[in-house]
mmCIF file of C-alpha atoms in Angstrom:
data_model
loop_
_atom_site.group_PDB
_atom_site.id
_atom_site.type_symbol
_atom_site.label_atom_id
_atom_site.label_comp_id
_atom_site.label_asym_id
_atom_site.label_seq_id
_atom_site.Cartn_x
_atom_site.Cartn_y
_atom_site.Cartn_z
ATOM 1 C CA UNK Y 1 -41.053 35.128 -6.652
ATOM 2 C CA UNK Y 2 -40.135 35.368 -3.007
ATOM 3 C CA UNK Y 3 -38.962 31.768 -2.971
ATOM 4 C CA UNK Y 4 -36.802 32.330 -6.069
ATOM 5 C CA UNK Y 5 -34.974 35.265 -4.524
ATOM 6 C CA UNK Y 6 -34.361 33.287 -1.338
ATOM 7 C CA UNK Y 7 -32.863 30.412 -3.331
ATOM 8 C CA UNK Y 8 -30.551 32.721 -5.279
ATOM 9 C CA UNK Y 9 -29.177 34.527 -2.217
ATOM 10 C CA UNK Y 10 -26.367 32.111 -1.247
ATOM 11 C CA UNK Y 11 -24.536 32.393 -4.596
ATOM 12 C CA UNK Y 12 -21.836 34.767 -3.317
ATOM 13 C CA UNK Y 13 -20.933 32.124 -0.733
ATOM 14 C CA UNK Y 14 -20.675 29.261 -3.257
ATOM 15 C CA UNK Y 15 -17.030 28.281 -2.559
ATOM 16 C CA UNK Y 16 -17.659 27.851 1.188
ATOM 17 C CA UNK Y 17 -20.894 26.004 0.548
ATOM 18 C CA UNK Y 18 -19.167 23.752 -1.974
ATOM 19 C CA UNK Y 19 -16.479 22.976 0.552
ATOM 20 C CA UNK Y 20 -19.039 22.105 3.251
ATOM 21 C CA UNK Y 21 -21.039 19.935 0.875
ATOM 22 C CA UNK Y 22 -17.930 18.118 -0.351
ATOM 23 C CA UNK Y 23 -16.794 17.440 3.181
ATOM 24 C CA UNK Y 24 -20.220 15.922 3.948
ATOM 25 C CA UNK Y 25 -20.896 14.016 0.698
ATOM 26 C CA UNK Y 26 -18.932 11.073 -0.679
ATOM 27 C CA UNK Y 27 -17.771 11.805 -4.247
ATOM 28 C CA UNK Y 28 -17.766 8.258 -5.606
ATOM 29 C CA UNK Y 29 -16.632 9.127 -9.136
ATOM 30 C CA UNK Y 30 -13.390 10.612 -7.789
ATOM 31 C CA UNK Y 31 -12.969 7.946 -5.127
ATOM 32 C CA UNK Y 32 -13.362 5.169 -7.682
ATOM 33 C CA UNK Y 33 -11.106 6.980 -10.164
ATOM 34 C CA UNK Y 34 -8.256 7.310 -7.675
ATOM 35 C CA UNK Y 35 -8.791 3.693 -6.568
ATOM 36 C CA UNK Y 36 -8.463 2.521 -10.188
ATOM 37 C CA UNK Y 37 -5.263 4.527 -10.555
ATOM 38 C CA UNK Y 38 -4.045 2.881 -7.346
ATOM 39 C CA UNK Y 39 -4.746 -0.438 -9.070
ATOM 40 C CA UNK Y 40 -2.847 0.711 -12.194
ATOM 41 C CA UNK Y 41 0.088 1.969 -10.126
ATOM 42 C CA UNK Y 42 0.429 -1.110 -7.931
ATOM 43 C CA UNK Y 43 -0.122 -3.562 -10.782
ATOM 44 C CA UNK Y 44 2.860 -1.947 -12.526
ATOM 45 C CA UNK Y 45 4.834 -2.204 -9.275
ATOM 46 C CA UNK Y 46 3.807 -5.869 -9.194
ATOM 47 C CA UNK Y 47 5.550 -6.279 -12.558
ATOM 48 C CA UNK Y 48 8.890 -6.058 -10.731
ATOM 49 C CA UNK Y 49 8.589 -9.154 -8.482
ATOM 50 C CA UNK Y 50 6.614 -10.908 -11.251
ATOM 51 C CA UNK Y 51 9.574 -10.597 -13.596
ATOM 52 C CA UNK Y 52 12.122 -11.810 -10.995
ATOM 53 C CA UNK Y 53 12.222 -15.420 -12.293
ATOM 54 C CA UNK Y 54 12.752 -14.178 -15.848
ATOM 55 C CA UNK Y 55 15.479 -11.720 -14.821
ATOM 56 C CA UNK Y 56 17.136 -14.399 -12.692
ATOM 57 C CA UNK Y 57 17.444 -16.672 -15.709
ATOM 58 C CA UNK Y 58 18.219 -13.984 -18.320
ATOM 59 C CA UNK Y 59 20.870 -12.141 -16.304
ATOM 60 C CA UNK Y 60 22.018 -15.064 -14.104
ATOM 61 C CA UNK Y 61 21.190 -13.215 -10.888
ATOM 62 C CA UNK Y 62 21.613 -14.501 -7.330
ATOM 63 C CA UNK Y 63 18.867 -14.285 -4.707
ATOM 64 C CA UNK Y 64 20.849 -11.477 -3.076
ATOM 65 C CA UNK Y 65 20.780 -9.472 -6.326
ATOM 66 C CA UNK Y 66 17.029 -10.027 -6.581
ATOM 67 C CA UNK Y 67 16.811 -8.733 -3.017
ATOM 68 C CA UNK Y 68 18.645 -5.564 -4.087
ATOM 69 C CA UNK Y 69 16.146 -5.000 -6.917
ATOM 70 C CA UNK Y 70 13.278 -5.373 -4.444
ATOM 71 C CA UNK Y 71 15.103 -3.064 -2.042
ATOM 72 C CA UNK Y 72 15.592 -0.406 -4.749
ATOM 73 C CA UNK Y 73 11.892 -0.491 -5.627
ATOM 74 C CA UNK Y 74 10.729 -0.271 -2.031
ATOM 75 C CA UNK Y 75 13.152 2.446 -0.987
ATOM 76 C CA UNK Y 76 12.397 4.739 -3.922
ATOM 77 C CA UNK Y 77 8.649 4.067 -3.912
ATOM 78 C CA UNK Y 78 8.191 4.202 -0.172
ATOM 79 C CA UNK Y 79 10.909 5.674 2.018
ATOM 80 C CA UNK Y 80 10.750 9.111 0.350
ATOM 81 C CA UNK Y 81 6.948 9.206 0.640
ATOM 82 C CA UNK Y 82 6.928 10.905 4.084
ATOM 83 C CA UNK Y 83 8.971 13.774 2.605
ATOM 84 C CA UNK Y 84 6.586 14.185 -0.329
ATOM 85 C CA UNK Y 85 3.591 13.839 1.984
ATOM 86 C CA UNK Y 86 4.949 16.426 4.417
ATOM 87 C CA UNK Y 87 5.497 18.887 1.577
ATOM 88 C CA UNK Y 88 2.033 18.181 0.135
ATOM 89 C CA UNK Y 89 0.365 18.855 3.499
ATOM 90 C CA UNK Y 90 1.852 22.350 3.398
ATOM 91 C CA UNK Y 91 1.463 23.029 -0.319
ATOM 92 C CA UNK Y 92 -0.716 20.574 -2.275
ATOM 93 C CA UNK Y 93 0.600 19.725 -5.727
ATOM 94 C CA UNK Y 94 -2.073 18.111 -7.922
ATOM 95 C CA UNK Y 95 0.345 18.090 -10.870
ATOM 96 C CA UNK Y 96 2.307 15.316 -9.114
ATOM 97 C CA UNK Y 97 -0.491 12.864 -9.921
ATOM 98 C CA UNK Y 98 -0.035 12.758 -13.731
ATOM 99 C CA UNK Y 99 3.712 13.509 -13.520
ATOM 100 C CA UNK Y 100 4.268 10.533 -11.237
ATOM 101 C CA UNK Y 101 2.547 8.229 -13.683
ATOM 102 C CA UNK Y 102 4.692 9.642 -16.518
ATOM 103 C CA UNK Y 103 7.756 8.590 -14.520
ATOM 104 C CA UNK Y 104 6.240 5.119 -14.107
ATOM 105 C CA UNK Y 105 5.624 4.953 -17.869
ATOM 106 C CA UNK Y 106 9.308 5.673 -18.544
ATOM 107 C CA UNK Y 107 10.438 3.077 -16.000
ATOM 108 C CA UNK Y 108 8.328 0.205 -17.294
ATOM 109 C CA UNK Y 109 9.277 1.035 -20.903
ATOM 110 C CA UNK Y 110 12.968 0.883 -20.013
ATOM 111 C CA UNK Y 111 12.506 -2.359 -18.049
ATOM 112 C CA UNK Y 112 11.253 -4.136 -21.174
ATOM 113 C CA UNK Y 113 14.598 -3.507 -22.898
ATOM 114 C CA UNK Y 114 17.019 -3.578 -19.937
ATOM 115 C CA UNK Y 115 19.828 -5.981 -20.811
ATOM 116 C CA UNK Y 116 22.053 -5.613 -17.744
ATOM 117 C CA UNK Y 117 21.682 -5.445 -13.972
ATOM 118 C CA UNK Y 118 22.387 -1.694 -13.620
ATOM 119 C CA UNK Y 119 19.781 -0.808 -16.243
ATOM 120 C CA UNK Y 120 17.220 -2.977 -14.443
ATOM 121 C CA UNK Y 121 17.951 -1.142 -11.190
ATOM 122 C CA UNK Y 122 17.571 2.241 -12.905
ATOM 123 C CA UNK Y 123 14.228 1.312 -14.485
ATOM 124 C CA UNK Y 124 12.970 0.038 -11.132
ATOM 125 C CA UNK Y 125 13.987 3.307 -9.475
ATOM 126 C CA UNK Y 126 11.922 5.248 -12.048
ATOM 127 C CA UNK Y 127 8.869 3.091 -11.308
ATOM 128 C CA UNK Y 128 9.511 3.639 -7.615
ATOM 129 C CA UNK Y 129 9.659 7.426 -7.930
ATOM 130 C CA UNK Y 130 6.388 7.417 -9.857
ATOM 131 C CA UNK Y 131 4.718 5.465 -7.087
ATOM 132 C CA UNK Y 132 6.169 7.736 -4.406
ATOM 133 C CA UNK Y 133 4.677 10.769 -6.130
ATOM 134 C CA UNK Y 134 1.249 9.138 -6.394
ATOM 135 C CA UNK Y 135 0.536 7.746 -2.936
ATOM 136 C CA UNK Y 136 0.550 10.842 -0.664
ATOM 137 C CA UNK Y 137 -1.481 12.978 -3.072
ATOM 138 C CA UNK Y 138 -3.716 10.026 -3.949
ATOM 139 C CA UNK Y 139 -4.414 9.524 -0.252
ATOM 140 C CA UNK Y 140 -5.323 13.192 0.108
ATOM 141 C CA UNK Y 141 -7.717 12.974 -2.850
ATOM 142 C CA UNK Y 142 -9.364 9.878 -1.316
ATOM 143 C CA UNK Y 143 -9.744 11.718 1.989
ATOM 144 C CA UNK Y 144 -11.175 14.767 0.228
ATOM 145 C CA UNK Y 145 -13.678 12.688 -1.761
ATOM 146 C CA UNK Y 146 -14.716 10.590 1.251
ATOM 147 C CA UNK Y 147 -16.990 13.100 2.941
ATOM 148 C CA UNK Y 148 -17.924 11.607 6.311
ATOM 149 C CA UNK Y 149 -17.206 8.023 5.199
ATOM 150 C CA UNK Y 150 -13.463 7.960 5.890
ATOM 151 C CA UNK Y 151 -13.308 4.243 6.673
ATOM 152 C CA UNK Y 152 -15.119 3.299 3.480
ATOM 153 C CA UNK Y 153 -12.911 5.607 1.437
ATOM 154 C CA UNK Y 154 -9.754 3.978 2.813
ATOM 155 C CA UNK Y 155 -11.089 0.501 2.080
ATOM 156 C CA UNK Y 156 -11.935 1.464 -1.514
ATOM 157 C CA UNK Y 157 -8.641 3.289 -2.065
ATOM 158 C CA UNK Y 158 -6.440 0.597 -0.523
ATOM 159 C CA UNK Y 159 -8.251 -2.351 -2.109
ATOM 160 C CA UNK Y 160 -7.357 -0.882 -5.501
ATOM 161 C CA UNK Y 161 -3.674 -1.045 -4.601
ATOM 162 C CA UNK Y 162 -3.810 -4.506 -3.065
ATOM 163 C CA UNK Y 163 -5.799 -5.828 -6.026
ATOM 164 C CA UNK Y 164 -3.085 -4.445 -8.300
ATOM 165 C CA UNK Y 165 -0.378 -6.158 -6.266
ATOM 166 C CA UNK Y 166 -2.262 -9.443 -6.374
ATOM 167 C CA UNK Y 167 -2.028 -9.436 -10.182
ATOM 168 C CA UNK Y 168 1.749 -9.830 -10.056
ATOM 169 C CA UNK Y 169 1.876 -13.656 -9.961
ATOM 170 C CA UNK Y 170 -0.637 -13.944 -12.793
ATOM 171 C CA UNK Y 171 1.422 -11.489 -14.818
ATOM 172 C CA UNK Y 172 4.265 -13.983 -14.593
ATOM 173 C CA UNK Y 173 1.990 -16.825 -15.676
ATOM 174 C CA UNK Y 174 0.170 -15.028 -18.493
ATOM 175 C CA UNK Y 175 2.765 -12.545 -19.778
ATOM 176 C CA UNK Y 176 6.353 -13.079 -18.703
ATOM 177 C CA UNK Y 177 6.530 -16.857 -19.120
ATOM 178 C CA UNK Y 178 5.159 -16.802 -22.711
ATOM 179 C CA UNK Y 179 6.646 -13.447 -23.820
ATOM 180 C CA UNK Y 180 9.677 -12.970 -21.598
ATOM 181 C CA UNK Y 181 11.048 -9.623 -20.468
ATOM 182 C CA UNK Y 182 9.636 -7.725 -23.462
ATOM 183 C CA UNK Y 183 6.172 -8.430 -22.034
ATOM 184 C CA UNK Y 184 6.731 -5.469 -19.691
ATOM 185 C CA UNK Y 185 6.188 -3.232 -22.723
ATOM 186 C CA UNK Y 186 2.452 -3.924 -22.547
ATOM 187 C CA UNK Y 187 2.246 -2.118 -19.216
ATOM 188 C CA UNK Y 188 3.034 1.168 -20.902
ATOM 189 C CA UNK Y 189 -0.638 1.024 -21.984
ATOM 190 C CA UNK Y 190 -1.689 0.711 -18.331
ATOM 191 C CA UNK Y 191 0.579 3.632 -17.428
ATOM 192 C CA UNK Y 192 -0.858 5.738 -20.263
ATOM 193 C CA UNK Y 193 -4.395 5.043 -18.996
ATOM 194 C CA UNK Y 194 -3.217 6.061 -15.551
ATOM 195 C CA UNK Y 195 -1.886 9.357 -16.883
ATOM 196 C CA UNK Y 196 -5.283 10.133 -18.445
ATOM 197 C CA UNK Y 197 -7.238 9.336 -15.270
ATOM 198 C CA UNK Y 198 -4.738 11.199 -13.091
ATOM 199 C CA UNK Y 199 -5.123 14.296 -15.259
ATOM 200 C CA UNK Y 200 -8.898 14.181 -14.681
ATOM 201 C CA UNK Y 201 -8.461 13.681 -10.916
ATOM 202 C CA UNK Y 202 -5.830 16.420 -10.681
ATOM 203 C CA UNK Y 203 -8.174 18.880 -12.381
ATOM 204 C CA UNK Y 204 -10.930 18.140 -9.819
ATOM 205 C CA UNK Y 205 -8.365 18.341 -7.001
ATOM 206 C CA UNK Y 206 -7.202 21.777 -8.181
ATOM 207 C CA UNK Y 207 -10.797 23.029 -8.464
ATOM 208 C CA UNK Y 208 -11.499 21.950 -4.886
ATOM 209 C CA UNK Y 209 -8.375 23.668 -3.597
ATOM 210 C CA UNK Y 210 -9.296 26.836 -5.486
ATOM 211 C CA UNK Y 211 -12.777 26.709 -3.918
ATOM 212 C CA UNK Y 212 -11.210 26.927 -0.457
ATOM 213 C CA UNK Y 213 -10.972 23.283 0.656
ATOM 214 C CA UNK Y 214 -8.481 22.863 3.524
ATOM 215 C CA UNK Y 215 -7.112 19.815 5.344
ATOM 216 C CA UNK Y 216 -5.236 21.197 8.293
ATOM 217 C CA UNK Y 217 -6.337 22.019 11.795
ATOM 218 C CA UNK Y 218 -4.882 25.264 13.042
ATOM 219 C CA UNK Y 219 -2.517 25.525 16.029
ATOM 220 C CA UNK Y 220 -3.525 22.167 17.543
ATOM 221 C CA UNK Y 221 0.024 20.893 17.933
ATOM 222 C CA UNK Y 222 1.283 23.925 19.888
ATOM 223 C CA UNK Y 223 -1.391 23.491 22.561
ATOM 224 C CA UNK Y 224 -0.963 19.721 22.946
ATOM 225 C CA UNK Y 225 -0.290 18.368 26.414
ATOM 226 C CA UNK Y 226 3.293 16.966 26.643
ATOM 227 C CA UNK Y 227 2.078 13.639 28.069
ATOM 228 C CA UNK Y 228 -0.334 13.218 25.172
ATOM 229 C CA UNK Y 229 2.394 14.188 22.694
ATOM 230 C CA UNK Y 230 4.608 11.434 24.116
ATOM 231 C CA UNK Y 231 1.770 8.885 23.947
ATOM 232 C CA UNK Y 232 1.122 9.743 20.298
ATOM 233 C CA UNK Y 233 4.822 9.471 19.477
ATOM 234 C CA UNK Y 234 5.064 6.045 21.153
ATOM 235 C CA UNK Y 235 1.908 4.855 19.377
ATOM 236 C CA UNK Y 236 3.355 6.004 16.049
ATOM 237 C CA UNK Y 237 6.592 4.066 16.625
ATOM 238 C CA UNK Y 238 4.662 0.902 17.489
ATOM 239 C CA UNK Y 239 2.321 1.309 14.511
ATOM 240 C CA UNK Y 240 5.177 1.821 12.040
ATOM 241 C CA UNK Y 241 6.998 -1.182 13.470
ATOM 242 C CA UNK Y 242 3.906 -3.376 13.127
ATOM 243 C CA UNK Y 243 3.440 -2.346 9.502
ATOM 244 C CA UNK Y 244 7.135 -3.011 8.958
ATOM 245 C CA UNK Y 245 6.776 -6.561 10.323
ATOM 246 C CA UNK Y 246 3.630 -7.142 8.263
ATOM 247 C CA UNK Y 247 5.442 -5.945 5.130
ATOM 248 C CA UNK Y 248 8.494 -8.091 5.925
ATOM 249 C CA UNK Y 249 6.385 -11.242 6.156
ATOM 250 C CA UNK Y 250 4.448 -10.214 3.043
ATOM 251 C CA UNK Y 251 7.738 -9.766 1.178
ATOM 252 C CA UNK Y 252 8.788 -13.296 2.097
ATOM 253 C CA UNK Y 253 5.634 -14.644 0.436
ATOM 254 C CA UNK Y 254 5.395 -12.265 -2.519
ATOM 255 C CA UNK Y 255 9.047 -12.320 -3.561
ATOM 256 C CA UNK Y 256 10.312 -15.785 -2.591
ATOM 257 C CA UNK Y 257 7.523 -18.272 -1.876
ATOM 258 C CA UNK Y 258 7.256 -19.206 -5.568
ATOM 259 C CA UNK Y 259 10.900 -20.327 -5.410
ATOM 260 C CA UNK Y 260 10.098 -22.318 -2.251
ATOM 261 C CA UNK Y 261 7.212 -24.116 -3.991
ATOM 262 C CA UNK Y 262 9.420 -24.895 -6.962
ATOM 263 C CA UNK Y 263 12.152 -26.214 -4.644
ATOM 264 C CA UNK Y 264 10.005 -28.288 -2.258
ATOM 265 C CA UNK Y 265 7.145 -29.489 -4.460
ATOM 266 C CA UNK Y 266 8.944 -29.392 -7.825
ATOM 267 C CA UNK Y 267 6.201 -27.126 -9.176
ATOM 268 C CA UNK Y 268 6.509 -25.338 -12.472
ATOM 269 C CA UNK Y 269 6.885 -21.575 -12.293
ATOM 270 C CA UNK Y 270 3.416 -20.853 -13.666
ATOM 271 C CA UNK Y 271 1.752 -23.213 -11.151
ATOM 272 C CA UNK Y 272 3.675 -21.622 -8.263
ATOM 273 C CA UNK Y 273 2.484 -18.174 -9.295
ATOM 274 C CA UNK Y 274 -1.144 -19.228 -8.796
ATOM 275 C CA UNK Y 275 -0.418 -19.770 -5.097
ATOM 276 C CA UNK Y 276 1.035 -16.296 -4.726
ATOM 277 C CA UNK Y 277 -1.988 -14.853 -6.507
ATOM 278 C CA UNK Y 278 -4.333 -16.630 -4.079
ATOM 279 C CA UNK Y 279 -2.479 -15.169 -1.107
ATOM 280 C CA UNK Y 280 -2.478 -11.613 -2.474
ATOM 281 C CA UNK Y 281 -6.065 -11.768 -3.768
ATOM 282 C CA UNK Y 282 -7.259 -12.986 -0.367
ATOM 283 C CA UNK Y 283 -5.328 -10.070 1.134
ATOM 284 C CA UNK Y 284 -7.145 -7.623 -1.150
ATOM 285 C CA UNK Y 285 -10.493 -9.021 0.026
ATOM 286 C CA UNK Y 286 -9.301 -8.756 3.621
ATOM 287 C CA UNK Y 287 -8.326 -5.134 3.033
ATOM 288 C CA UNK Y 288 -11.839 -4.294 1.861
ATOM 289 C CA UNK Y 289 -13.571 -5.960 4.808
ATOM 290 C CA UNK Y 290 -11.027 -4.711 7.356
ATOM 291 C CA UNK Y 291 -12.677 -1.295 7.700
ATOM 292 C CA UNK Y 292 -16.186 -2.587 8.534
ATOM 293 C CA UNK Y 293 -14.710 -5.229 10.863
ATOM 294 C CA UNK Y 294 -12.729 -2.541 12.685
ATOM 295 C CA UNK Y 295 -15.877 -0.435 13.044
ATOM 296 C CA UNK Y 296 -17.551 -3.392 14.757
ATOM 297 C CA UNK Y 297 -14.727 -4.826 16.858
ATOM 298 C CA UNK Y 298 -12.351 -1.871 17.277
ATOM 299 C CA UNK Y 299 -9.308 -0.655 15.356
ATOM 300 C CA UNK Y 300 -6.680 -1.770 17.856
ATOM 301 C CA UNK Y 301 -8.377 -5.162 18.267
ATOM 302 C CA UNK Y 302 -8.360 -5.736 14.516
ATOM 303 C CA UNK Y 303 -4.687 -4.759 14.183
ATOM 304 C CA UNK Y 304 -3.847 -7.199 17.008
ATOM 305 C CA UNK Y 305 -5.978 -9.993 15.539
ATOM 306 C CA UNK Y 306 -4.625 -9.539 12.012
ATOM 307 C CA UNK Y 307 -1.062 -10.097 13.223
ATOM 308 C CA UNK Y 308 -1.441 -12.701 15.963
ATOM 309 C CA UNK Y 309 -4.213 -14.511 14.089
ATOM 310 C CA UNK Y 310 -1.787 -15.115 11.214
ATOM 311 C CA UNK Y 311 0.749 -16.941 13.403
ATOM 312 C CA UNK Y 312 -0.672 -20.506 13.284
ATOM 313 C CA UNK Y 313 -1.033 -20.353 9.494
ATOM 314 C CA UNK Y 314 2.462 -18.887 9.024
ATOM 315 C CA UNK Y 315 4.087 -21.482 11.296
ATOM 316 C CA UNK Y 316 2.312 -24.408 9.620
ATOM 317 C CA UNK Y 317 2.919 -23.237 6.038
ATOM 318 C CA UNK Y 318 6.409 -24.778 5.495
ATOM 319 C CA UNK Y 319 5.298 -28.222 6.730
ATOM 320 C CA UNK Y 320 2.037 -28.969 4.901
ATOM 321 C CA UNK Y 321 1.170 -30.468 1.536
ATOM 322 C CA UNK Y 322 0.688 -28.225 -1.473
ATOM 323 C CA UNK Y 323 -3.118 -28.511 -1.102
ATOM 324 C CA UNK Y 324 -3.092 -27.277 2.490
ATOM 325 C CA UNK Y 325 -0.515 -24.669 1.563
ATOM 326 C CA UNK Y 326 -3.126 -23.124 -0.741
ATOM 327 C CA UNK Y 327 -5.724 -23.171 2.054
ATOM 328 C CA UNK Y 328 -3.330 -21.598 4.563
ATOM 329 C CA UNK Y 329 -2.300 -18.902 2.075
ATOM 330 C CA UNK Y 330 -5.942 -17.942 1.462
ATOM 331 C CA UNK Y 331 -6.806 -17.683 5.154
ATOM 332 C CA UNK Y 332 -3.491 -16.143 6.168
ATOM 333 C CA UNK Y 333 -3.607 -13.516 3.416
ATOM 334 C CA UNK Y 334 -7.143 -12.463 4.375
ATOM 335 C CA UNK Y 335 -6.331 -12.241 8.088
ATOM 336 C CA UNK Y 336 -2.957 -10.508 7.800
ATOM 337 C CA UNK Y 337 -4.026 -7.794 5.350
ATOM 338 C CA UNK Y 338 -7.399 -7.114 6.984
ATOM 339 C CA UNK Y 339 -5.583 -4.422 8.984
ATOM 340 C CA UNK Y 340 -4.056 -2.719 5.925
ATOM 341 C CA UNK Y 341 -6.534 0.158 5.664
ATOM 342 C CA UNK Y 342 -7.158 0.161 9.434
ATOM 343 C CA UNK Y 343 -3.552 1.076 10.242
ATOM 344 C CA UNK Y 344 -3.865 4.078 7.914
ATOM 345 C CA UNK Y 345 -7.109 5.226 9.559
ATOM 346 C CA UNK Y 346 -5.542 4.752 12.996
ATOM 347 C CA UNK Y 347 -2.573 6.915 12.010
ATOM 348 C CA UNK Y 348 -4.843 9.598 10.539
ATOM 349 C CA UNK Y 349 -6.652 9.800 13.864
ATOM 350 C CA UNK Y 350 -3.311 10.255 15.621
ATOM 351 C CA UNK Y 351 -2.478 13.162 13.277
ATOM 352 C CA UNK Y 352 -5.715 14.792 12.076
ATOM 353 C CA UNK Y 353 -5.187 16.992 9.038
ATOM 354 C CA UNK Y 354 -1.761 15.622 8.083
ATOM 355 C CA UNK Y 355 -3.060 13.220 5.460
ATOM 356 C CA UNK Y 356 -0.040 13.253 3.140
ATOM 357 C CA UNK Y 357 2.476 12.786 5.941
ATOM 358 C CA UNK Y 358 0.487 9.901 7.393
ATOM 359 C CA UNK Y 359 0.222 8.276 3.965
ATOM 360 C CA UNK Y 360 3.965 8.537 3.499
ATOM 361 C CA UNK Y 361 4.641 7.194 6.981
ATOM 362 C CA UNK Y 362 2.307 4.200 6.954
ATOM 363 C CA UNK Y 363 1.917 3.120 3.318
ATOM 364 C CA UNK Y 364 5.308 4.530 2.372
ATOM 365 C CA UNK Y 365 8.079 4.403 4.929
ATOM 366 C CA UNK Y 366 6.843 1.344 6.815
ATOM 367 C CA UNK Y 367 6.211 -0.584 3.587
ATOM 368 C CA UNK Y 368 9.593 0.519 2.288
ATOM 369 C CA UNK Y 369 11.263 -0.841 5.397
ATOM 370 C CA UNK Y 370 9.725 -4.129 4.357
ATOM 371 C CA UNK Y 371 12.021 -3.854 1.346
ATOM 372 C CA UNK Y 372 14.939 -4.079 3.758
ATOM 373 C CA UNK Y 373 13.347 -7.275 5.013
ATOM 374 C CA UNK Y 374 13.204 -8.577 1.460
ATOM 375 C CA UNK Y 375 16.902 -7.816 1.021
ATOM 376 C CA UNK Y 376 17.768 -9.610 4.277
ATOM 377 C CA UNK Y 377 15.607 -12.603 3.334
ATOM 378 C CA UNK Y 378 17.287 -12.897 -0.078
ATOM 379 C CA UNK Y 379 20.739 -12.900 1.504
ATOM 380 C CA UNK Y 380 19.680 -15.423 4.154
ATOM 381 C CA UNK Y 381 18.313 -17.778 1.492
ATOM 382 C CA UNK Y 382 21.689 -17.724 -0.255
ATOM 383 C CA UNK Y 383 23.426 -18.546 3.049
ATOM 384 C CA UNK Y 384 21.197 -21.009 4.962
ATOM 385 C CA UNK Y 385 18.652 -22.176 2.393
ATOM 386 C CA UNK Y 386 15.079 -21.315 1.551
ATOM 387 C CA UNK Y 387 13.369 -23.849 3.858
ATOM 388 C CA UNK Y 388 15.035 -22.614 7.060
ATOM 389 C CA UNK Y 389 14.272 -19.019 6.127
ATOM 390 C CA UNK Y 390 10.550 -19.711 5.690
ATOM 391 C CA UNK Y 391 10.387 -21.551 9.012
ATOM 392 C CA UNK Y 392 11.970 -18.510 10.691
ATOM 393 C CA UNK Y 393 9.643 -16.055 8.911
ATOM 394 C CA UNK Y 394 6.660 -17.884 10.375
ATOM 395 C CA UNK Y 395 7.478 -16.359 13.763
ATOM 396 C CA UNK Y 396 7.417 -12.753 12.529
ATOM 397 C CA UNK Y 397 3.663 -12.126 13.032
ATOM 398 C CA UNK Y 398 4.100 -12.941 16.743
ATOM 399 C CA UNK Y 399 5.510 -9.427 17.086
ATOM 400 C CA UNK Y 400 1.946 -8.267 16.545
ATOM 401 C CA UNK Y 401 1.470 -8.677 20.311
ATOM 402 C CA UNK Y 402 2.966 -5.182 20.541
ATOM 403 C CA UNK Y 403 -0.447 -3.906 19.360
ATOM 404 C CA UNK Y 404 -1.549 -4.375 22.978
ATOM 405 C CA UNK Y 405 0.542 -1.276 23.751
ATOM 406 C CA UNK Y 406 -1.437 0.919 21.333
ATOM 407 C CA UNK Y 407 -4.033 3.319 22.800
ATOM 408 C CA UNK Y 408 -7.569 1.920 22.688
ATOM 409 C CA UNK Y 409 -10.237 3.217 20.370
ATOM 410 C CA UNK Y 410 -11.931 5.380 23.022
ATOM 411 C CA UNK Y 411 -8.703 7.239 23.737
ATOM 412 C CA UNK Y 412 -7.964 7.553 20.010
ATOM 413 C CA UNK Y 413 -11.384 9.056 19.283
ATOM 414 C CA UNK Y 414 -11.015 11.404 22.238
ATOM 415 C CA UNK Y 415 -7.716 12.709 20.837
ATOM 416 C CA UNK Y 416 -9.068 13.026 17.291
ATOM 417 C CA UNK Y 417 -12.107 15.011 18.477
ATOM 418 C CA UNK Y 418 -10.056 17.647 20.308
#
């Protein structure tokens, strides 16, 4: 009897105990659920570049106009994420998870029937807003469900998104080539599934908040040494710029390389899409293994290697045969995107507790700036030709040398522990 009464005693403290246990344990059912929604969300985003060849033919669009569509998607889905993330860090809003997917549902439904350029832009903006609502809160859920395994949680969460993006080229091959623009209607089913899963995740998220779960550290910023504050600010600028460059190069492959293959090798559209899929799928694998590799070799070292290590493959890509192009895309995609989750973890260590803001800054704003790169690339292709543009883009990863200016892992861990 004595043992029974001892076991029952902690019940009044259940919310605090639940919070401590959740922060220690990894909640895989939630982590996997939010990763699958990330896959749903980003696969629907991948519909936009996948449908570019169809829209180009149906609406007689220029490469510059395609660039504007890509720009609209990236700006609405990414650039406003820091604002949403900042607000969520101060007042979490679980309801944004299913509401964001409802917005995506409306956008992809409208895209299937859009018969003019303005309507296409509007539908893309709706998809973008849905994605912007998901990512900061989704990142916070992944962090909450991670327990002590933050690196693993980021790899699982981010690989869902990158796997979704990798489906884009195959969507063109399997759906948009045989069915045309109306094929986008099928993705309303994916969005509906996302709404259901998001409702489940949002309910768990709300229960955890009601039990007393908190993200923020109190009063740390006010006591920060000015020299350290400056170092963190400089590191943030460098990190955002590196993600911007990575996204810019990724946009050149994801949005335009299929056109390059069709122009240089006279490939059919469906064959060209397989190459893009290989690049993005290899990137998804790289994203998953990036976390463990960073744990072994260091976060800054992996960020540096992922950028600079891509250079020889990027420079050689415009000059090789189609067989070697496939090989270079596989290796280059793996190497370049191996730092995808690592940059997020690095930023979270710079700003402990500000999970939503960091998500918006790294996976949002920096990726959205890559949309500007896509717009510039589209305009340059119209002016100087697609071959010269791809030769020039091969030099972009060289800017990864700026990672040498980032604080090392020891300094980063010292800051995060204080």
